[in-house]
Short mmCIF file of N, CA and C in Angstrom, two decimals:
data_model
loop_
_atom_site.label_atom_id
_atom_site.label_comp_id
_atom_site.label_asym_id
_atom_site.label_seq_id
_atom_site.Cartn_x
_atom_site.Cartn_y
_atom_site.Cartn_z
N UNK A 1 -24.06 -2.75 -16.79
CA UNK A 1 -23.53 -3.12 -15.49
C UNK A 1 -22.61 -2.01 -14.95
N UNK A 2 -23.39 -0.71 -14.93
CA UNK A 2 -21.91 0.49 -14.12
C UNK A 2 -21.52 0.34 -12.78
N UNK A 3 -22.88 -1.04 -12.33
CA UNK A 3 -21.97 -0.94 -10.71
C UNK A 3 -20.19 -1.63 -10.82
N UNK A 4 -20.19 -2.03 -12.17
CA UNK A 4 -19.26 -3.05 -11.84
C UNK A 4 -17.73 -1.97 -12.09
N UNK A 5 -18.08 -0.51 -12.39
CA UNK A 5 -17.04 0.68 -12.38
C UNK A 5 -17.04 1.21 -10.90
N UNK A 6 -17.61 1.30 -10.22
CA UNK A 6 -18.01 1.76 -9.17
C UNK A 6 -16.74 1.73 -8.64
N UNK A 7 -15.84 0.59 -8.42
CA UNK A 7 -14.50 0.33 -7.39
C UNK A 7 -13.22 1.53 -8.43
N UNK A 8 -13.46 1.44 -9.87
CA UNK A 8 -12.42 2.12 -10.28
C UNK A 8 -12.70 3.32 -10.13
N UNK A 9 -13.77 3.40 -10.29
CA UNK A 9 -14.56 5.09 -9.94
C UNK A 9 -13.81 5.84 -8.54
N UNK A 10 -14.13 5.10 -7.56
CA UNK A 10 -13.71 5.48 -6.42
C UNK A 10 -12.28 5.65 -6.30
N UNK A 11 -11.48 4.35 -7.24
CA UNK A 11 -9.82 4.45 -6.65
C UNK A 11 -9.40 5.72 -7.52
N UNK A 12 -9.74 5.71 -9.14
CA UNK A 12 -9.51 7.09 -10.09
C UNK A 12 -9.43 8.36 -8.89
N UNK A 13 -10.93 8.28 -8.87
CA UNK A 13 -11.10 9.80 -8.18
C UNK A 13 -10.33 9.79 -6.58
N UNK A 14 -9.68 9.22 -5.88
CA UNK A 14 -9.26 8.71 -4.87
C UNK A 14 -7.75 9.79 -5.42
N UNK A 15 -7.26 8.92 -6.30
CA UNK A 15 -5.89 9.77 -6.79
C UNK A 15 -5.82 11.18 -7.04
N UNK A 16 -6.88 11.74 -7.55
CA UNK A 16 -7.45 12.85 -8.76
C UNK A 16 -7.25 13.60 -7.02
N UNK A 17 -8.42 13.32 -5.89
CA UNK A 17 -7.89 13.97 -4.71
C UNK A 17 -6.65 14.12 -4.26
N UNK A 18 -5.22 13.63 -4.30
CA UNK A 18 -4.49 13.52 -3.62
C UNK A 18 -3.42 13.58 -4.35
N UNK A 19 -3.64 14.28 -5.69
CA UNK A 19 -2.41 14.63 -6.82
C UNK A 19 -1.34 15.65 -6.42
N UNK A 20 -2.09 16.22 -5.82
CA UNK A 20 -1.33 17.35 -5.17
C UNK A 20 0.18 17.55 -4.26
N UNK A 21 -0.20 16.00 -3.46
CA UNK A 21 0.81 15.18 -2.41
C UNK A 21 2.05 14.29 -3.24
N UNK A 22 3.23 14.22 -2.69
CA UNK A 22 4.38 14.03 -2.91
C UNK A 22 3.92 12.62 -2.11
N UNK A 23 2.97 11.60 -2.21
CA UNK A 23 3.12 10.68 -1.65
C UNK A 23 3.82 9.64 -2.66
N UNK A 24 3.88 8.45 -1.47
CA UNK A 24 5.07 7.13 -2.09
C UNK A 24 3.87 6.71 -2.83
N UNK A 25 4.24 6.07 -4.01
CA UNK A 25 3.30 4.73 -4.72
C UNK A 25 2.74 3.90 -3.95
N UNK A 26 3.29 3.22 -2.89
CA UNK A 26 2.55 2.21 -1.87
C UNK A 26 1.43 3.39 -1.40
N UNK A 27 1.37 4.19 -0.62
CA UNK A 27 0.50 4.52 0.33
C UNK A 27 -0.57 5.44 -0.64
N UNK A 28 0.30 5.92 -1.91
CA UNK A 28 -0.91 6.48 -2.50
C UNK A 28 -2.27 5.29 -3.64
N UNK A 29 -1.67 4.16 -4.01
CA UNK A 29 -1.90 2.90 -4.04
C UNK A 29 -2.88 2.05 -3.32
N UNK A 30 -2.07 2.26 -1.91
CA UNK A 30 -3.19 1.76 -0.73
C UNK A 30 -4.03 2.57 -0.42
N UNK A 31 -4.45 3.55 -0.27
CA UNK A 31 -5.18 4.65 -0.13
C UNK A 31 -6.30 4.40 -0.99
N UNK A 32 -5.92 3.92 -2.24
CA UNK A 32 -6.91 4.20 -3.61
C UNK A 32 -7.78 2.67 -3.62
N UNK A 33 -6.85 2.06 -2.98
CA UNK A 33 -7.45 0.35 -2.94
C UNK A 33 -8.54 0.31 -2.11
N UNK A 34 -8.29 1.00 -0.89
CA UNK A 34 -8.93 0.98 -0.07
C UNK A 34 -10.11 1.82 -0.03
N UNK A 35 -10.15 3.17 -1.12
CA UNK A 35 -11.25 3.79 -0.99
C UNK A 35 -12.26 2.15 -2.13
N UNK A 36 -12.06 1.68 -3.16
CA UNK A 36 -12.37 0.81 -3.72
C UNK A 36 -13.30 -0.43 -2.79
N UNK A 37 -12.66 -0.24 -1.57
CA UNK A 37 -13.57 -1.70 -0.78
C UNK A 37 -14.40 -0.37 -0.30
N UNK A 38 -14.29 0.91 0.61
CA UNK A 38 -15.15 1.34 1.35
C UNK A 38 -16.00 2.53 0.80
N UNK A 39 -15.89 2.78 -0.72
CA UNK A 39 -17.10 3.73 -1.35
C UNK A 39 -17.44 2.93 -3.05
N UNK A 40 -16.68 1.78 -3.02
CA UNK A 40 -16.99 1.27 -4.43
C UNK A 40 -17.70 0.39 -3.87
N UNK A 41 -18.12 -0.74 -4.76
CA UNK A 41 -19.07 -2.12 -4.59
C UNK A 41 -17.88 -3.20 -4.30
N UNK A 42 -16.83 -2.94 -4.07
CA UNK A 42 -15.51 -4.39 -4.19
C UNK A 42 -15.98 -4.41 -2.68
N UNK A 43 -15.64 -5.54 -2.51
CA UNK A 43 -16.01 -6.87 -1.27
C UNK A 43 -14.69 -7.75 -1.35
N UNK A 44 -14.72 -7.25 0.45
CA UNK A 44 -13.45 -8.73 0.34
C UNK A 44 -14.25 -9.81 1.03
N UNK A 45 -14.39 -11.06 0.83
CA UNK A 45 -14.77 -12.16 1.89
C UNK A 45 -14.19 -12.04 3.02
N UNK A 46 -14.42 -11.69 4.38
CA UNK A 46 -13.50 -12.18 5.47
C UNK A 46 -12.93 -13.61 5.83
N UNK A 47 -13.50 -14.78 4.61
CA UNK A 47 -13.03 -15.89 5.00
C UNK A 47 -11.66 -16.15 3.79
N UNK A 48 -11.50 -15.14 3.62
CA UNK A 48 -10.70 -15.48 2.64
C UNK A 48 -9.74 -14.13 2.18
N UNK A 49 -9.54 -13.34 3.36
CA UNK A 49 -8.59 -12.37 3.70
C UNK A 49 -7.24 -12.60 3.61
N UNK A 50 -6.56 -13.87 4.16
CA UNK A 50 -4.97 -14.28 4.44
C UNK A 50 -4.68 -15.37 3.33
N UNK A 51 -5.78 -15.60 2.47
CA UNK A 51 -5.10 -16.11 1.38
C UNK A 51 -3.91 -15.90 0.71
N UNK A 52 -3.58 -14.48 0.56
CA UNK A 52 -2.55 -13.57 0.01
C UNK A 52 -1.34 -13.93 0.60
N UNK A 53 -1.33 -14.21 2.36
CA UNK A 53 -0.24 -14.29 2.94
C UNK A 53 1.14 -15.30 2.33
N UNK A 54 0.73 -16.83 2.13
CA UNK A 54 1.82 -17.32 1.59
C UNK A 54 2.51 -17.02 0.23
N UNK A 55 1.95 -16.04 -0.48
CA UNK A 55 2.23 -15.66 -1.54
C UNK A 55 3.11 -14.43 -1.28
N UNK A 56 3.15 -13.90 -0.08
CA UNK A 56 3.51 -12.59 -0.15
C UNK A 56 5.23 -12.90 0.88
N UNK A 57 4.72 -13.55 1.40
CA UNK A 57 5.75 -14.43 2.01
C UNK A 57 6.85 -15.08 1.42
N UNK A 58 6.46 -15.96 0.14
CA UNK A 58 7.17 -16.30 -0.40
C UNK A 58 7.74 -15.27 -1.75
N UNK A 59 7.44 -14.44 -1.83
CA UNK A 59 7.50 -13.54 -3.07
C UNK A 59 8.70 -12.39 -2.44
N UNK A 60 8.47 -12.07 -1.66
CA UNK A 60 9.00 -10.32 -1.19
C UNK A 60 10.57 -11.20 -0.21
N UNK A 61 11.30 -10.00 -0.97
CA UNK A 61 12.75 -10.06 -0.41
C UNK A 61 13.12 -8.58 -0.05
N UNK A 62 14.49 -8.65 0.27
CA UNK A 62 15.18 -7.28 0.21
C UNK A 62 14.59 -6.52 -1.09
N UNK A 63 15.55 -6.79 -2.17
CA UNK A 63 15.55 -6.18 -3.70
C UNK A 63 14.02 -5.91 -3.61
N UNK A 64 13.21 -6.89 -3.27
CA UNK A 64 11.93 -6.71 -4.27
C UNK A 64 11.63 -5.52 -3.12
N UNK A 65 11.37 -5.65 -1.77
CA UNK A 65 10.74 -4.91 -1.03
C UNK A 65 11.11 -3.25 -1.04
N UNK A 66 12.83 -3.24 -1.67
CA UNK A 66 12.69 -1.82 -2.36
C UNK A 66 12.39 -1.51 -3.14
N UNK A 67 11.32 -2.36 -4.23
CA UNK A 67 10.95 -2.16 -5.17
C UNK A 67 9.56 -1.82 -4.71
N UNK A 68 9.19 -2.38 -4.19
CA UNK A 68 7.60 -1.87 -3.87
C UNK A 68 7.98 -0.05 -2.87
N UNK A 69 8.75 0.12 -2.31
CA UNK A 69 8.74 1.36 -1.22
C UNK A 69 9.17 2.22 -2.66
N UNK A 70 9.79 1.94 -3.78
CA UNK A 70 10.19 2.65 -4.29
C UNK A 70 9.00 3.42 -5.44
N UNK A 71 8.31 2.05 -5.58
CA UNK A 71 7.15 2.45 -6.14
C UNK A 71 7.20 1.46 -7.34
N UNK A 72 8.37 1.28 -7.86
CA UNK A 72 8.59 0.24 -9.17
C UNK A 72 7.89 -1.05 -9.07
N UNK A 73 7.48 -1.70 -8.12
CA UNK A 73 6.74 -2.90 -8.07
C UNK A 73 5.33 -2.67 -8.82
N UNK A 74 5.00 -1.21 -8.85
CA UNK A 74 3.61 -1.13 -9.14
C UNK A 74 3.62 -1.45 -10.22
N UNK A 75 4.63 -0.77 -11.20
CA UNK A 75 5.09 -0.72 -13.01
C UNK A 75 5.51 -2.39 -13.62
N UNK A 76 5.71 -2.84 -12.72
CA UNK A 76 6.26 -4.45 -13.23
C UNK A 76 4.79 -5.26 -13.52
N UNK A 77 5.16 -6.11 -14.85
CA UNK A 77 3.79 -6.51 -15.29
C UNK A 77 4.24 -8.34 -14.73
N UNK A 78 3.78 -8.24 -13.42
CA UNK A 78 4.50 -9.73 -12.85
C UNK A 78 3.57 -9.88 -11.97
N UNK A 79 3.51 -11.25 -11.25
CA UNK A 79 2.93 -11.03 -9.75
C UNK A 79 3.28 -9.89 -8.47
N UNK A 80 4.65 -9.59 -8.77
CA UNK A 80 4.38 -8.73 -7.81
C UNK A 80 3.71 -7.75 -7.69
N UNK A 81 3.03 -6.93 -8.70
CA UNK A 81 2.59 -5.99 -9.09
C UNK A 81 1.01 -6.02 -8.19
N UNK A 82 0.57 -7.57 -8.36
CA UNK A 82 -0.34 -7.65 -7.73
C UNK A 82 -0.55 -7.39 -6.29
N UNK A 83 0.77 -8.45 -6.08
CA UNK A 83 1.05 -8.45 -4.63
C UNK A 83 1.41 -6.64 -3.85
N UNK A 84 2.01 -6.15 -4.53
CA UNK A 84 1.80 -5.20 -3.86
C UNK A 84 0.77 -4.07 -3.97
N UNK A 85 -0.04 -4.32 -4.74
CA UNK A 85 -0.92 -3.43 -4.03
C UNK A 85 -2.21 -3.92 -2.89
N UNK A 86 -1.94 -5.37 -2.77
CA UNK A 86 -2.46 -5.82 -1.36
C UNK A 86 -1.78 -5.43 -0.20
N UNK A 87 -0.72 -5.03 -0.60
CA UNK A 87 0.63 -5.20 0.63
C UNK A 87 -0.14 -3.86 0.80
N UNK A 88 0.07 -2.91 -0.11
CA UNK A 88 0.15 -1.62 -0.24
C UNK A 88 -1.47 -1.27 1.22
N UNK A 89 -2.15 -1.83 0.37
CA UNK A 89 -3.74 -2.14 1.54
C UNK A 89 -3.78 -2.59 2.22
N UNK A 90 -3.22 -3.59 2.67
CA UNK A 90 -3.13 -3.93 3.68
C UNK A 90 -2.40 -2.84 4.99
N UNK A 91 -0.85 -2.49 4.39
CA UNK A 91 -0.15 -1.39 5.45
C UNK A 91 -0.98 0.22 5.74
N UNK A 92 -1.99 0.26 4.69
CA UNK A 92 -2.89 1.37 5.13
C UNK A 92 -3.65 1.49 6.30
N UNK A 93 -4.53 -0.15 5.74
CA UNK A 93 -5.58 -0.50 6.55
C UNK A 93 -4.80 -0.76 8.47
N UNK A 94 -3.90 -1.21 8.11
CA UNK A 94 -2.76 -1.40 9.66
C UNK A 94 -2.34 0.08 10.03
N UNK A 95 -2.40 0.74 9.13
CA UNK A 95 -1.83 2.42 9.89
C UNK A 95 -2.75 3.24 10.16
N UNK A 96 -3.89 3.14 9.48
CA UNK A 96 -5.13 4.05 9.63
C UNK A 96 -6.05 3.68 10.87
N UNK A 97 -5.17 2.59 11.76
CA UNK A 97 -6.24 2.28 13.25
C UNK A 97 -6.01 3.49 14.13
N UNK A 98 -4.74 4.41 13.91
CA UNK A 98 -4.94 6.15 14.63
C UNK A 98 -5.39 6.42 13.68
N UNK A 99 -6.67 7.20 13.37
CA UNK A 99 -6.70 8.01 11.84
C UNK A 99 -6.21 9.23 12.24
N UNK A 100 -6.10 9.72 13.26
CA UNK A 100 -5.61 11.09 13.60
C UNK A 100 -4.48 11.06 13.30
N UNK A 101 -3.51 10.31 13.52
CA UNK A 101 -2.29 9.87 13.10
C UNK A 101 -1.72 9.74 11.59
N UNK A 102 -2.54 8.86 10.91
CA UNK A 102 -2.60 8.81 9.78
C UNK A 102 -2.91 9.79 9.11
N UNK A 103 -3.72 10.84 9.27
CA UNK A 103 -4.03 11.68 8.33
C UNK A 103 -2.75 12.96 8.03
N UNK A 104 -1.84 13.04 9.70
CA UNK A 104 -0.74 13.55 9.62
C UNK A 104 0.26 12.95 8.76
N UNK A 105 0.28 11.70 8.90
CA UNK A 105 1.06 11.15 7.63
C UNK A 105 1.13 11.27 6.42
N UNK A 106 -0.30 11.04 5.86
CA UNK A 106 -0.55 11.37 4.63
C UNK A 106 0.05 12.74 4.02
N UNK A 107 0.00 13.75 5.01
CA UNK A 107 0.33 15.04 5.01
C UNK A 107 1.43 15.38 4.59
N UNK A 108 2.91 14.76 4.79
CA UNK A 108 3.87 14.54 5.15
C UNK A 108 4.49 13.96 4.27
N UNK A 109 4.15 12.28 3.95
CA UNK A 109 5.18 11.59 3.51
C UNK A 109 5.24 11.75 2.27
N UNK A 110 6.52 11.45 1.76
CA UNK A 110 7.32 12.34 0.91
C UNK A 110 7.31 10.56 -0.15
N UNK A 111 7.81 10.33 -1.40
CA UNK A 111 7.94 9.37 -2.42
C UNK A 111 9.80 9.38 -2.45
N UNK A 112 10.42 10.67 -2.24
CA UNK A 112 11.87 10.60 -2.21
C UNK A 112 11.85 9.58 -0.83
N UNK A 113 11.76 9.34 0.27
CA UNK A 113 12.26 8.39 0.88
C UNK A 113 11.47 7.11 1.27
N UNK A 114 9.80 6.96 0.51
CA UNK A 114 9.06 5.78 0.55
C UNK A 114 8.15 6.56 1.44
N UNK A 115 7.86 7.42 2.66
CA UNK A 115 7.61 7.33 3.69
C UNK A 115 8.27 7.51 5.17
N UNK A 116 9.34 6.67 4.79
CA UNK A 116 10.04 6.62 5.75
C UNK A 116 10.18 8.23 7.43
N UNK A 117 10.68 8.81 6.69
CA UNK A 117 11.04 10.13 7.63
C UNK A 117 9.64 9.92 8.40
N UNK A 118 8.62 10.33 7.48
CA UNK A 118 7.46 10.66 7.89
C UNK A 118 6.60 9.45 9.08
N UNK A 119 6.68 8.26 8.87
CA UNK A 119 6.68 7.57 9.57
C UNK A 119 7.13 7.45 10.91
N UNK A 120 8.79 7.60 11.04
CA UNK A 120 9.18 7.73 12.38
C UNK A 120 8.71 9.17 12.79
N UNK A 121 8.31 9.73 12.33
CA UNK A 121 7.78 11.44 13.24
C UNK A 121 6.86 11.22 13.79
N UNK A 122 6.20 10.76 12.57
CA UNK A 122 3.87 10.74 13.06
C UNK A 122 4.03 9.69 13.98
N UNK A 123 4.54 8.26 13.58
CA UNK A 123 3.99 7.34 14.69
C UNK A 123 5.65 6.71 15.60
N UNK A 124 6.49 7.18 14.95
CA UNK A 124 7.40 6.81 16.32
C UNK A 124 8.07 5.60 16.33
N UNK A 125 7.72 5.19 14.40
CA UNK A 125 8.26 3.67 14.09
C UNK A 125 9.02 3.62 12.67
N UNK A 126 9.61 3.21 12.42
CA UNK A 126 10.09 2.56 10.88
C UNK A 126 9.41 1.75 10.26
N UNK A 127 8.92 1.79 9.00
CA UNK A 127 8.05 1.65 8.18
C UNK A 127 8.05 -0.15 8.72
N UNK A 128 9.38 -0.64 8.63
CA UNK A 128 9.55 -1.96 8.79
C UNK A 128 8.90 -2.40 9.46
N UNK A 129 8.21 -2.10 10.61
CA UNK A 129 7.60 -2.69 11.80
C UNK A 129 6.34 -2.86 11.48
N UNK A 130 5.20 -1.82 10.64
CA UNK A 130 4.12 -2.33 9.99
C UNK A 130 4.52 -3.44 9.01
N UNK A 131 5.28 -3.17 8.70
CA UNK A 131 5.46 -4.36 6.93
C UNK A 131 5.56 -5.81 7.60
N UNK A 132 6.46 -5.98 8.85
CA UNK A 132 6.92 -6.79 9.50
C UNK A 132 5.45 -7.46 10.43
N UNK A 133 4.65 -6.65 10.94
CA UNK A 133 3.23 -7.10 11.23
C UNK A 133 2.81 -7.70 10.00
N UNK A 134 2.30 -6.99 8.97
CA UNK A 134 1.63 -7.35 8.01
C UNK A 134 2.15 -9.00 7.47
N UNK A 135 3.22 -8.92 6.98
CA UNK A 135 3.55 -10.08 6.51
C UNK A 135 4.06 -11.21 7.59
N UNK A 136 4.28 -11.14 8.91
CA UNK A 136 4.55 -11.76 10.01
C UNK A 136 6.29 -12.31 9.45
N UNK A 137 7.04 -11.19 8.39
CA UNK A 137 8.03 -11.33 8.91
C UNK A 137 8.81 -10.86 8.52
N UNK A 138 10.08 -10.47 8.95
CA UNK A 138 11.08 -9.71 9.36
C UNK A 138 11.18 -8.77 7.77
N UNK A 139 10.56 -7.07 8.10
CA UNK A 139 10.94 -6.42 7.07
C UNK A 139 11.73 -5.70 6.85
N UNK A 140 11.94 -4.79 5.50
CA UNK A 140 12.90 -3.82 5.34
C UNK A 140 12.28 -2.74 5.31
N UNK A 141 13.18 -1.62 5.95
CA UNK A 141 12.66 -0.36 5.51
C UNK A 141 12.80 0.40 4.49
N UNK A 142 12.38 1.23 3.60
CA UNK A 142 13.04 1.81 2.72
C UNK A 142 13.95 2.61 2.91
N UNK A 143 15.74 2.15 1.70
CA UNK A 143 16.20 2.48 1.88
C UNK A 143 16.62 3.29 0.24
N UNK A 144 16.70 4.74 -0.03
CA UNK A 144 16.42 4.90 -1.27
C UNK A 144 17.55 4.99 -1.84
N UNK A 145 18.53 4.57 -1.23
CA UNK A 145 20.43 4.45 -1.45
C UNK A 145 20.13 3.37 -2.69
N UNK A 146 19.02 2.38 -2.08
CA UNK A 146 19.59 0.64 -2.48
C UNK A 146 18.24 1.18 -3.81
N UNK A 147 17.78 1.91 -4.01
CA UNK A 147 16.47 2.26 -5.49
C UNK A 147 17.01 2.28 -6.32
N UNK A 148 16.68 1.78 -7.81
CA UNK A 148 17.25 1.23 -8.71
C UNK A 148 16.64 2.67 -9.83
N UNK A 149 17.95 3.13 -10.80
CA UNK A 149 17.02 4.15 -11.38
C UNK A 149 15.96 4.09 -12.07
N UNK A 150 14.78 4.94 -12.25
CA UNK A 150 13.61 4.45 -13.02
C UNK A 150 13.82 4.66 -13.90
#
């Protein structure tokens, strides 16, 4: 059954491209998730896309949400770990509707501040305002004052 490598295939080599970049864990994360639905065999149902939402809703706070910008959410062997790398795909899939835009980002954003800088340059927003779409509510931005040491 090697189709059933196919999605890790894609996210592996997804990273292996983009080692090079000083990107955050979320976006290099989401990036890799996402090559997984659009050159691997993974399938999302569209009827069953916002399942995630009350979970993500009820899960993500301040603390935690600098844990995911920081990258540490990925390393925790918990639900959130899960949860964010939906989050993580999800805020891709929401930033990559300029890809012209996005690809300047990618370029750019840095893991010392989440993203952040790079964000308000390329698109003219604080990270918060995608996160704040995505989850329909009120987010944080990364702030790497409040990052906990690794």
């Amino acid at each position: 059954d090697m189709w059933r490598l196919e999605p890790v295939i894609a996210h592996e080599l997804f990273h292996a491209t983009v080692a090079h970049l000083p990107l955050p864990a979320w976006l290099n994360e989401g990036l890799a998730t996402n090559a997984e639905f659009r050159f691997g065999s993974r399938f999302e149902d569209p009827r069953h896309v916002n399942e995630q939402l009350p979970h993500h809703r009820a899960y993500w706070n301040d603390a935690r949400l600098q844990d995911f910008w920081s990258g540490e959410a990925f390393l925790q062997a918990n639900e959130g770990q899960e949860l964010s790398y939906d989050l993580a795909r999800r805020l891709v899939v929401g930033l990559s509707a300029d890809w012209g835009r996005m690809k300047q980002f990618i370029a750019i954003a840095d893991a010392i501040d989440g993203g952040e800088e790079a964000a308000q340059r390329i698109f003219g927003l604080s990270l918060a305002i995608p996160l704040e779409a995505t989850l329909g509510v009120s987010g944080a931005a990364p702030v790497p004052a409040a990052w906990r040491e690794a």
